[in-house]
Short mmCIF file of C-alpha atoms in Angstrom, two decimals:
data_model
loop_
_atom_site.label_atom_id
_atom_site.label_comp_id
_atom_site.label_asym_id
_atom_site.label_seq_id
_atom_site.Cartn_x
_atom_site.Cartn_y
_atom_site.Cartn_z
CA MET A 1 25.65 162.87 95.28
CA ARG A 2 25.89 166.38 93.95
CA GLU A 3 24.06 167.36 90.80
CA THR A 4 26.20 167.56 87.68
CA PRO A 5 26.16 171.17 86.41
CA LEU A 6 25.90 172.10 82.77
CA SER A 7 28.97 173.31 80.93
CA ASN A 8 29.18 176.82 79.50
CA CYS A 9 28.85 175.46 75.96
CA GLU A 10 25.62 173.64 76.86
CA ARG A 11 24.21 176.72 78.54
CA GLU A 12 24.97 178.94 75.58
CA PHE A 13 23.54 176.39 73.16
CA ILE A 14 20.24 176.09 75.05
CA LYS A 15 19.87 179.86 75.46
CA LYS A 16 20.64 180.46 71.79
CA ALA A 17 18.07 177.85 70.75
CA ILE A 18 15.42 179.46 72.97
CA ALA A 19 16.20 182.88 71.51
CA GLU A 20 15.62 181.40 68.03
CA LYS A 21 12.26 179.97 69.23
CA ARG A 22 13.54 176.41 69.19
CA ARG A 23 13.78 173.72 71.85
CA ILE A 24 16.27 170.91 72.22
CA ASP A 25 13.55 168.23 71.92
CA GLY A 26 11.88 169.76 68.85
CA ARG A 27 8.77 171.17 70.57
CA GLN A 28 7.31 174.62 70.23
CA ALA A 29 7.49 177.09 73.12
CA PHE A 30 3.94 176.39 74.41
CA ASP A 31 3.77 172.63 73.74
CA TYR A 32 3.49 169.94 76.40
CA ARG A 33 5.27 166.62 76.15
CA ASN A 34 3.29 163.44 75.56
CA LEU A 35 1.12 162.75 78.62
CA LYS A 36 0.15 159.18 79.52
CA ILE A 37 -2.04 158.19 82.49
CA SER A 38 -2.30 154.57 83.62
CA PHE A 39 -3.89 152.92 86.66
CA GLY A 40 -2.89 149.98 88.80
CA ILE A 41 -4.97 147.01 89.87
CA ASP A 42 -5.79 148.60 93.23
CA ARG A 43 -8.04 151.62 93.46
CA GLY A 44 -6.24 154.92 93.94
CA CYS A 45 -2.97 153.83 92.27
CA CYS A 46 -2.05 156.07 89.33
CA GLN A 47 1.07 156.55 87.24
CA VAL A 48 1.68 159.63 85.09
CA GLU A 49 4.31 159.79 82.34
CA LEU A 50 5.13 163.29 81.14
CA GLY A 51 7.78 162.61 78.53
CA ASP A 52 10.54 160.85 80.46
CA THR A 53 9.30 162.21 83.81
CA ARG A 54 7.43 159.51 85.72
CA VAL A 55 5.39 160.00 88.88
CA MET A 56 3.25 157.47 90.76
CA ALA A 57 0.60 158.37 93.35
CA GLN A 58 -1.10 156.03 95.82
CA VAL A 59 -4.11 156.99 97.94
CA SER A 60 -4.97 155.25 101.21
CA CYS A 61 -7.34 155.97 104.08
CA GLN A 62 -7.80 155.13 107.75
CA ILE A 63 -10.07 156.13 110.61
CA ALA A 64 -8.67 158.81 112.93
CA GLU A 65 -9.81 161.52 115.30
CA PRO A 66 -10.72 164.91 113.79
CA LYS A 67 -9.07 168.19 114.57
CA GLN A 68 -10.56 170.24 117.36
CA ALA A 69 -10.99 173.28 115.11
CA ARG A 70 -13.01 171.20 112.58
CA PRO A 71 -14.65 168.29 114.40
CA ALA A 72 -16.94 167.38 111.46
CA ASP A 73 -14.29 167.44 108.71
CA GLY A 74 -11.97 164.70 107.58
CA THR A 75 -8.30 165.30 106.90
CA LEU A 76 -6.21 165.17 103.74
CA PHE A 77 -2.48 164.48 104.08
CA ILE A 78 -0.02 164.77 101.16
CA ASN A 79 3.47 163.28 101.18
CA VAL A 80 6.05 163.57 98.39
CA GLU A 81 9.08 161.29 98.16
CA LEU A 82 12.13 162.08 96.02
CA SER A 83 14.22 158.93 95.95
CA PRO A 84 17.73 158.55 94.45
CA MET A 85 16.16 156.20 91.90
CA ALA A 86 14.63 159.23 90.18
CA CYS A 87 17.80 161.35 90.15
CA PRO A 88 21.26 160.81 91.69
CA SER A 89 21.13 164.27 93.26
CA PHE A 90 18.14 163.27 95.45
CA GLU A 91 19.10 161.90 98.85
CA ALA A 92 16.87 159.57 100.82
CA GLY A 93 15.59 161.01 104.09
CA ARG A 94 16.77 164.54 103.34
CA MET A 95 14.35 167.45 102.81
CA SER A 96 15.75 169.31 99.84
CA ASP A 97 14.49 172.64 98.51
CA MET A 98 12.65 170.93 95.68
CA PHE A 99 10.94 168.57 98.13
CA VAL A 100 9.68 171.45 100.27
CA GLU A 101 8.54 173.42 97.21
CA ILE A 102 6.57 170.54 95.68
CA ASN A 103 5.01 169.54 99.00
CA ARG A 104 3.81 173.05 99.81
CA LEU A 105 2.51 173.65 96.29
CA LEU A 106 0.44 170.47 96.36
CA GLU A 107 -0.98 171.28 99.79
CA ARG A 108 -2.02 174.74 98.65
CA CYS A 109 -3.36 173.48 95.35
CA LEU A 110 -5.37 170.53 96.75
CA LYS A 111 -6.14 171.31 100.38
CA GLU A 112 -6.65 175.06 100.37
CA SER A 113 -8.63 175.01 97.14
CA ARG A 114 -11.20 172.70 98.76
CA CYS A 115 -11.22 170.36 95.78
CA LEU A 116 -12.05 167.44 98.10
CA ASP A 117 -15.20 167.53 100.20
CA THR A 118 -13.80 166.84 103.68
CA GLU A 119 -17.22 166.98 105.32
CA SER A 120 -18.21 163.77 103.50
CA LEU A 121 -15.32 162.04 105.29
CA CYS A 122 -16.94 162.45 108.71
CA ILE A 123 -18.21 159.27 110.40
CA VAL A 124 -19.10 160.52 113.90
CA ALA A 125 -18.69 164.24 114.52
CA GLY A 126 -15.95 164.95 117.00
CA GLU A 127 -14.96 161.27 117.30
CA LYS A 128 -14.25 159.43 114.06
CA VAL A 129 -13.40 160.72 110.59
CA TRP A 130 -11.61 159.40 107.54
CA GLU A 131 -7.99 160.45 107.10
CA VAL A 132 -7.04 160.34 103.41
CA ARG A 133 -3.34 160.10 102.61
CA VAL A 134 -1.78 160.75 99.18
CA ASP A 135 1.76 159.40 98.70
CA VAL A 136 3.49 160.77 95.61
CA HIS A 137 6.61 158.90 94.47
CA VAL A 138 8.89 160.35 91.81
CA LEU A 139 10.19 157.48 89.67
CA ASN A 140 12.19 159.45 87.12
CA HIS A 141 13.11 163.12 86.95
CA ASP A 142 13.43 164.80 83.56
CA GLY A 143 12.02 168.21 84.40
CA ASN A 144 8.67 169.73 85.46
CA LEU A 145 8.03 167.55 88.50
CA ILE A 146 5.40 169.96 89.85
CA ASP A 147 3.00 169.39 86.95
CA GLY A 148 3.49 165.64 87.01
CA CYS A 149 2.93 165.39 90.77
CA SER A 150 -0.23 167.52 90.66
CA ILE A 151 -1.75 165.50 87.81
CA ALA A 152 -0.92 162.20 89.53
CA ALA A 153 -2.33 163.33 92.90
CA ILE A 154 -5.70 164.62 91.64
CA THR A 155 -6.14 161.62 89.31
CA ALA A 156 -5.44 159.17 92.13
CA LEU A 157 -7.97 160.94 94.37
CA SER A 158 -10.62 160.70 91.65
CA HIS A 159 -9.82 157.01 91.10
CA PHE A 160 -9.83 156.03 94.79
CA ARG A 161 -12.74 154.26 96.55
CA ARG A 162 -13.08 154.17 100.34
CA PRO A 163 -14.91 151.41 102.25
CA ASP A 164 -18.54 151.95 103.13
CA VAL A 165 -19.38 152.55 106.81
CA THR A 166 -22.51 151.90 108.85
CA VAL A 167 -23.11 153.58 112.21
CA SER A 168 -25.67 152.07 114.60
CA GLY A 169 -25.54 153.69 118.02
CA ASP A 170 -22.02 153.44 119.31
CA GLU A 171 -21.05 150.66 116.90
CA ILE A 172 -19.20 151.51 113.68
CA THR A 173 -19.11 148.80 111.01
CA ILE A 174 -16.68 148.99 108.11
CA HIS A 175 -17.88 146.88 105.20
CA SER A 176 -15.49 145.08 102.90
CA ALA A 177 -15.61 145.32 99.11
CA GLU A 178 -17.42 141.95 98.93
CA GLU A 179 -20.21 143.13 101.23
CA ARG A 180 -20.79 146.59 99.80
CA ASP A 181 -19.40 148.55 96.92
CA PRO A 182 -16.71 151.05 97.94
CA VAL A 183 -17.66 154.72 97.93
CA PRO A 184 -15.81 157.24 95.70
CA LEU A 185 -14.46 160.45 97.16
CA SER A 186 -16.40 163.65 96.55
CA VAL A 187 -14.11 165.71 94.27
CA HIS A 188 -15.59 169.11 93.42
CA HIS A 189 -13.02 170.19 90.84
CA MET A 190 -9.59 169.24 89.54
CA PRO A 191 -6.88 171.85 90.16
CA ILE A 192 -3.84 171.26 87.95
CA CYS A 193 -0.50 173.07 88.09
CA VAL A 194 1.05 174.50 84.92
CA SER A 195 4.71 175.58 85.05
CA PHE A 196 6.30 178.37 82.99
CA ALA A 197 10.04 178.98 82.68
CA PHE A 198 11.38 182.49 81.92
CA TYR A 199 14.67 183.48 80.29
CA GLU A 200 16.46 186.81 79.93
CA GLN A 201 14.28 188.61 82.48
CA GLY A 202 10.99 187.35 81.09
CA LYS A 203 11.75 188.02 77.43
CA TYR A 204 11.32 184.36 76.48
CA LEU A 205 8.76 181.92 77.87
CA LEU A 206 8.58 178.09 77.82
CA VAL A 207 5.86 175.70 78.95
CA ASP A 208 6.72 172.32 80.49
CA PRO A 209 10.52 172.84 80.71
CA LEU A 210 12.98 169.95 80.60
CA ASP A 211 15.58 169.31 83.27
CA ARG A 212 18.34 171.00 81.25
CA GLU A 213 16.06 173.93 80.47
CA GLU A 214 15.31 174.36 84.17
CA LYS A 215 19.02 174.61 84.96
CA VAL A 216 19.48 177.71 82.76
CA MET A 217 16.18 179.51 83.47
CA ASP A 218 16.02 182.81 85.33
CA GLY A 219 12.78 182.05 87.15
CA ARG A 220 9.62 180.00 87.23
CA MET A 221 5.93 180.72 87.60
CA VAL A 222 3.44 177.99 88.62
CA ILE A 223 -0.29 178.54 88.14
CA GLY A 224 -2.75 176.11 89.74
CA MET A 225 -6.08 176.32 87.91
CA ASN A 226 -9.17 174.21 87.22
CA LYS A 227 -11.24 173.97 84.05
CA HIS A 228 -13.64 176.63 85.39
CA ARG A 229 -10.82 179.22 85.03
CA GLU A 230 -10.46 179.56 88.80
CA ILE A 231 -6.91 180.18 89.98
CA CYS A 232 -6.21 177.97 92.99
CA THR A 233 -2.59 178.91 93.56
CA LEU A 234 0.12 181.06 91.99
CA GLN A 235 3.82 181.07 92.80
CA ILE A 236 6.73 182.96 91.26
CA THR A 237 10.33 182.01 92.09
CA GLY A 238 13.64 183.32 90.79
CA GLN A 239 15.44 186.61 90.43
CA MET A 240 13.33 188.33 87.79
CA LEU A 241 10.66 190.97 87.39
CA LEU A 242 7.45 190.24 85.47
CA LEU A 243 4.95 192.69 84.04
CA LYS A 244 1.20 192.43 84.44
CA ASP A 245 0.77 191.57 80.77
CA GLN A 246 3.13 188.59 81.10
CA VAL A 247 1.14 187.18 84.03
CA LEU A 248 -2.12 187.55 82.10
CA ARG A 249 -0.56 185.91 79.07
CA CYS A 250 0.54 182.91 81.17
CA SER A 251 -2.92 182.60 82.74
CA ASN A 252 -4.53 182.48 79.29
CA ILE A 253 -2.14 179.74 78.23
CA ALA A 254 -2.85 177.84 81.45
CA VAL A 255 -6.61 177.88 80.73
CA VAL A 256 -6.07 175.98 77.48
CA LYS A 257 -3.59 173.48 78.96
CA VAL A 258 -5.76 172.75 82.02
CA ALA A 259 -8.81 172.08 79.84
CA GLU A 260 -6.87 169.62 77.70
CA ILE A 261 -5.35 167.79 80.67
CA THR A 262 -8.70 167.60 82.51
CA GLU A 263 -10.36 166.06 79.46
CA LEU A 264 -7.55 163.50 79.20
CA ILE A 265 -7.97 162.58 82.89
CA HIS A 266 -11.72 162.05 82.45
CA LYS A 267 -11.13 159.85 79.42
CA ALA A 268 -8.58 157.73 81.30
CA LEU A 269 -10.95 157.31 84.26
CA GLU A 270 -13.84 156.35 81.98
CA ASN A 271 -11.75 153.78 80.09
CA ASP A 272 -10.60 152.19 83.34
CA ARG A 273 -14.18 152.10 84.66
CA GLN A 274 -15.43 150.36 81.53
CA GLU A 275 -12.65 147.75 81.61
CA ARG A 276 -13.36 146.96 85.27
CA ALA A 277 -17.14 146.78 84.64
CA LYS A 278 -16.93 144.29 81.79
CA GLY A 279 -14.17 142.23 83.46
CA GLY A 280 -11.47 143.14 80.98
CA LYS A 281 -7.76 143.43 81.53
CA PHE A 282 -6.49 146.45 83.43
CA GLY A 283 -3.43 147.50 85.41
CA PHE A 284 0.12 148.65 84.70
CA ALA A 285 1.07 145.38 82.97
CA GLU A 286 -1.72 145.73 80.42
CA SER A 287 -0.96 149.39 79.71
CA THR A 288 2.71 148.67 78.93
CA SER A 289 3.42 148.76 75.21
CA THR A 290 5.03 145.59 73.86
CA ASP A 291 6.79 147.21 70.88
CA LYS A 292 9.79 148.35 72.92
CA VAL A 293 13.16 146.72 73.45
CA THR A 294 12.66 146.69 77.23
CA SER A 295 9.42 144.64 77.05
CA ASN A 296 9.76 140.87 77.36
CA GLN A 297 6.40 139.94 75.89
CA SER A 298 6.40 138.66 72.31
CA THR A 299 3.80 136.97 70.15
CA ALA A 300 4.39 133.29 69.33
CA ASP A 301 4.36 132.57 65.58
CA PRO A 302 3.04 129.09 64.59
CA VAL A 303 5.51 126.88 62.66
CA ASP A 304 4.38 124.06 60.34
CA MET A 305 6.96 121.29 60.77
CA GLU A 306 5.79 119.39 57.68
CA THR A 307 6.63 122.26 55.39
CA VAL A 308 9.97 122.70 57.18
CA GLN A 309 10.91 119.03 56.54
CA GLU A 310 9.94 119.37 52.88
CA GLN A 311 12.07 122.49 52.57
CA ILE A 312 15.05 120.67 54.10
CA LYS A 313 14.70 117.73 51.68
CA SER A 314 14.37 119.99 48.65
CA ALA A 315 17.42 122.01 49.74
CA ALA A 316 19.48 118.79 50.11
CA LEU A 317 18.45 117.59 46.63
CA GLN A 318 19.33 120.93 45.11
CA ALA A 319 22.75 120.85 46.79
CA ALA A 320 23.45 117.32 45.44
CA GLU A 321 22.39 118.32 41.93
CA SER A 322 24.56 121.41 42.03
CA ASP A 323 27.61 119.30 43.08
CA SER A 324 27.11 116.85 40.20
CA ASP A 325 26.66 119.70 37.75
CA VAL A 326 29.92 121.24 38.85
CA ILE A 327 31.80 117.94 38.33
CA THR A 328 30.47 117.40 34.81
CA THR A 329 31.27 120.91 33.73
CA ASP A 330 34.75 120.69 35.20
CA GLU A 331 35.51 117.39 33.44
CA GLU A 332 34.88 119.05 30.10
CA ASP A 333 37.41 121.73 30.91
CA GLU A 334 40.95 120.31 30.55
CA SER A 335 42.53 123.12 32.56
CA VAL A 336 40.82 122.03 35.78
CA VAL A 337 41.04 118.47 37.14
CA ILE A 338 38.83 117.21 40.01
CA LEU A 339 41.05 115.25 42.40
CA ASP A 340 38.37 114.56 45.00
CA LYS A 341 35.01 115.92 46.07
CA GLY A 342 35.64 119.48 47.14
CA VAL A 343 39.27 119.49 45.86
CA GLY A 344 40.39 120.73 42.48
CA GLY A 345 43.71 121.39 40.76
CA ILE A 346 44.49 123.87 38.02
CA GLY A 347 46.67 122.41 35.20
CA LEU A 348 47.48 118.68 34.87
CA GLY A 349 47.09 118.17 38.60
CA GLY A 350 47.76 114.90 40.38
CA ARG A 351 51.17 113.73 41.63
CA SER A 352 54.26 115.84 41.08
CA THR A 353 55.99 115.00 37.73
CA TRP A 354 59.28 116.80 38.34
CA GLY A 355 62.22 114.86 36.86
CA MET A 356 64.54 112.89 39.20
CA ASP A 357 68.11 111.73 38.56
CA ASP A 358 68.86 108.01 38.26
CA ALA A 359 71.28 108.25 41.16
CA MET A 360 68.64 109.68 43.43
CA GLU A 361 66.18 106.93 42.46
CA GLU A 362 68.79 104.18 43.12
CA LEU A 363 69.64 105.75 46.49
CA GLN A 364 66.02 105.76 47.51
CA GLU A 365 65.60 102.11 46.47
CA GLU A 366 68.67 101.05 48.45
CA GLN A 367 67.47 102.86 51.57
CA THR A 368 64.14 101.09 51.34
CA LYS A 369 65.74 97.65 50.80
CA GLN A 370 68.51 97.82 53.51
CA PRO A 371 67.35 96.59 56.96
CA ALA A 372 67.97 98.87 59.90
CA THR A 373 70.92 97.68 62.11
CA LYS A 374 71.52 98.73 65.63
CA PRO A 375 74.89 100.38 66.46
CA VAL A 376 77.40 98.27 68.42
CA LEU A 377 78.26 99.89 71.74
CA PRO A 378 81.40 99.01 73.76
CA ALA A 379 81.06 96.80 76.79
CA ALA A 380 80.98 98.29 80.24
CA GLY A 381 84.46 99.07 81.51
CA ASP A 382 86.13 98.67 78.08
CA LEU A 383 87.49 102.12 77.42
CA GLY A 384 90.39 101.13 75.13
CA GLY A 385 91.73 103.13 72.26
CA SER A 386 89.97 100.99 69.63
CA SER A 387 86.52 101.66 71.04
CA GLU A 388 86.05 104.92 69.19
CA GLU A 389 87.32 103.35 65.93
CA GLU A 390 84.86 100.48 66.19
CA MET A 391 82.11 102.92 67.02
CA THR A 392 83.04 105.04 64.08
CA HIS A 393 83.22 102.07 61.69
CA THR A 394 79.92 100.57 62.75
CA LEU A 395 78.03 103.84 62.52
CA GLY A 396 79.67 104.74 59.26
CA GLU A 397 77.86 102.00 57.37
CA GLU A 398 74.47 103.36 58.14
CA LEU A 399 75.00 106.84 59.61
CA THR A 400 77.44 109.66 58.97
CA PRO A 401 81.09 109.32 60.17
CA LEU A 402 82.16 111.13 63.32
CA THR A 403 83.97 114.37 62.86
CA SER A 404 85.22 114.98 66.37
CA LYS A 405 88.72 116.28 67.03
CA LYS A 406 89.80 113.14 68.91
CA ALA A 407 88.98 110.87 65.96
CA ASN A 408 91.01 113.05 63.57
CA ARG A 409 94.03 113.02 65.89
CA LYS A 410 94.06 109.24 66.20
CA ARG A 411 93.85 108.79 62.45
CA LYS A 412 96.91 111.01 61.99
CA LYS A 413 98.88 108.97 64.57
CA GLN A 414 98.07 105.67 62.83
CA LYS A 415 99.20 106.98 59.44
CA SER A 416 102.48 108.18 60.86
#
C-alpha cells in the first residue's frame, strides 16, 4: 500500500508553524517526546515508546563458528523488521529504503563503534564463539524510527544475560539458569542516535521530528554519540548544504540529549534489577498504566449489601409517603379530582354529564331490552318473487330496509 502524501495545505501549515518556532504537537524545537522504557519477563526483551512511536528489541544468542579473519571474536548480528502493523506503507518481506537506512545505521553505530566486547564472547578460539543476534521490531511508526531503534537495541543488549559456559578439554558444557547465574554482556559504552530535521536549506532545525514533519523536511542529519562525547557515526541525507557552524551546533545539542537518555536507561535497568532481586512484579503487563480506556484492569470496590437494603426500604417508604401527601393535598383543591391512583382530572371529573334527549334514552333502553332475532332466509331452490319482500320485511324490523333498485321497481309495480 502506497503512503498517503500530505496535501499542499498541510505542507504550508507545517512549514509556517516551523518558521514561527512552533510545532504541531506543542513542543519546542529542541525538545524530545516522552520516552518510556519497559522490559519483558525474559532477559534481553525491551520496549521503547517515543511518543506514539513504539519499538521492541529482543536479544538472543547461540554458539557458532567464528570468522576466519577474527577467530577469537564473537559476532553481533542486527536485524530490523518493518511490518505493515507499524505503518500501511511498509510491506512484509520487502527491503525498502528506510529499512536499509536503519539497518546500516545501527550496524555502524553498534558494531563499528565497538560498544560490545566481542572478545568476551569467545569460547574456544577458532572453533566456538557466541553469536549475539538483535531483532528490532517496529510496532508503530510516528516518526524518528532511527532514535527509537538505537535506544531499544542498546538497552536490550545491556539487559541481556547469556548462559555460563565451562570448557574442560574438548567438552563444552552450557549451564542452565538454575545451575549457574547467567552472565551479562560486556558493554563498554552506549552509543545513541539523535536525529535532526532541516527546513529551508538548514535555516530551521528540529529535534525528534514527527512523521508529518519528516514528510516536509529538506534533509536529515543523524549523530551517533555516547555520553563521553565520542561521535560513533554521522550521516547526512537530503538535498541541502550545511555549514560547519550548523554541524557543531547539532553536536552540542546531541551531547545534552545523549546524556539525558543514557541516564534514563541506567535508571530503568536499575529499577528492573531491584524488582527481580526482591521478587517483585515485572514485565510488560506490570508496566502498563491502568488509567487508560484501552486497559481492561479495574479495581473492585467493596459493596455493603446491608446498607443497600436499608436504602431501598427507606426509598420505598419515602415514595409511599409522597403519594399519600399528594392525595391529601389534591382532595383539598376542588379543581382537581383524583379518580384513581396515578390518574387525575381537572374540573368536576368523573363520568360525562352532557345532556341527552328523552328520545335517545328511550331508544337505548329499547335496544337493550329487545332480543336479537336471526333473519329468515329463503329455502333452497325457492327463488320466487316474494322472497325479496319477505327478506326485506324480516330484516326491516331489526336492521335497515334494503335500498336496491330491484326492490324499488317491484314496489312500484304492486302499487300500480
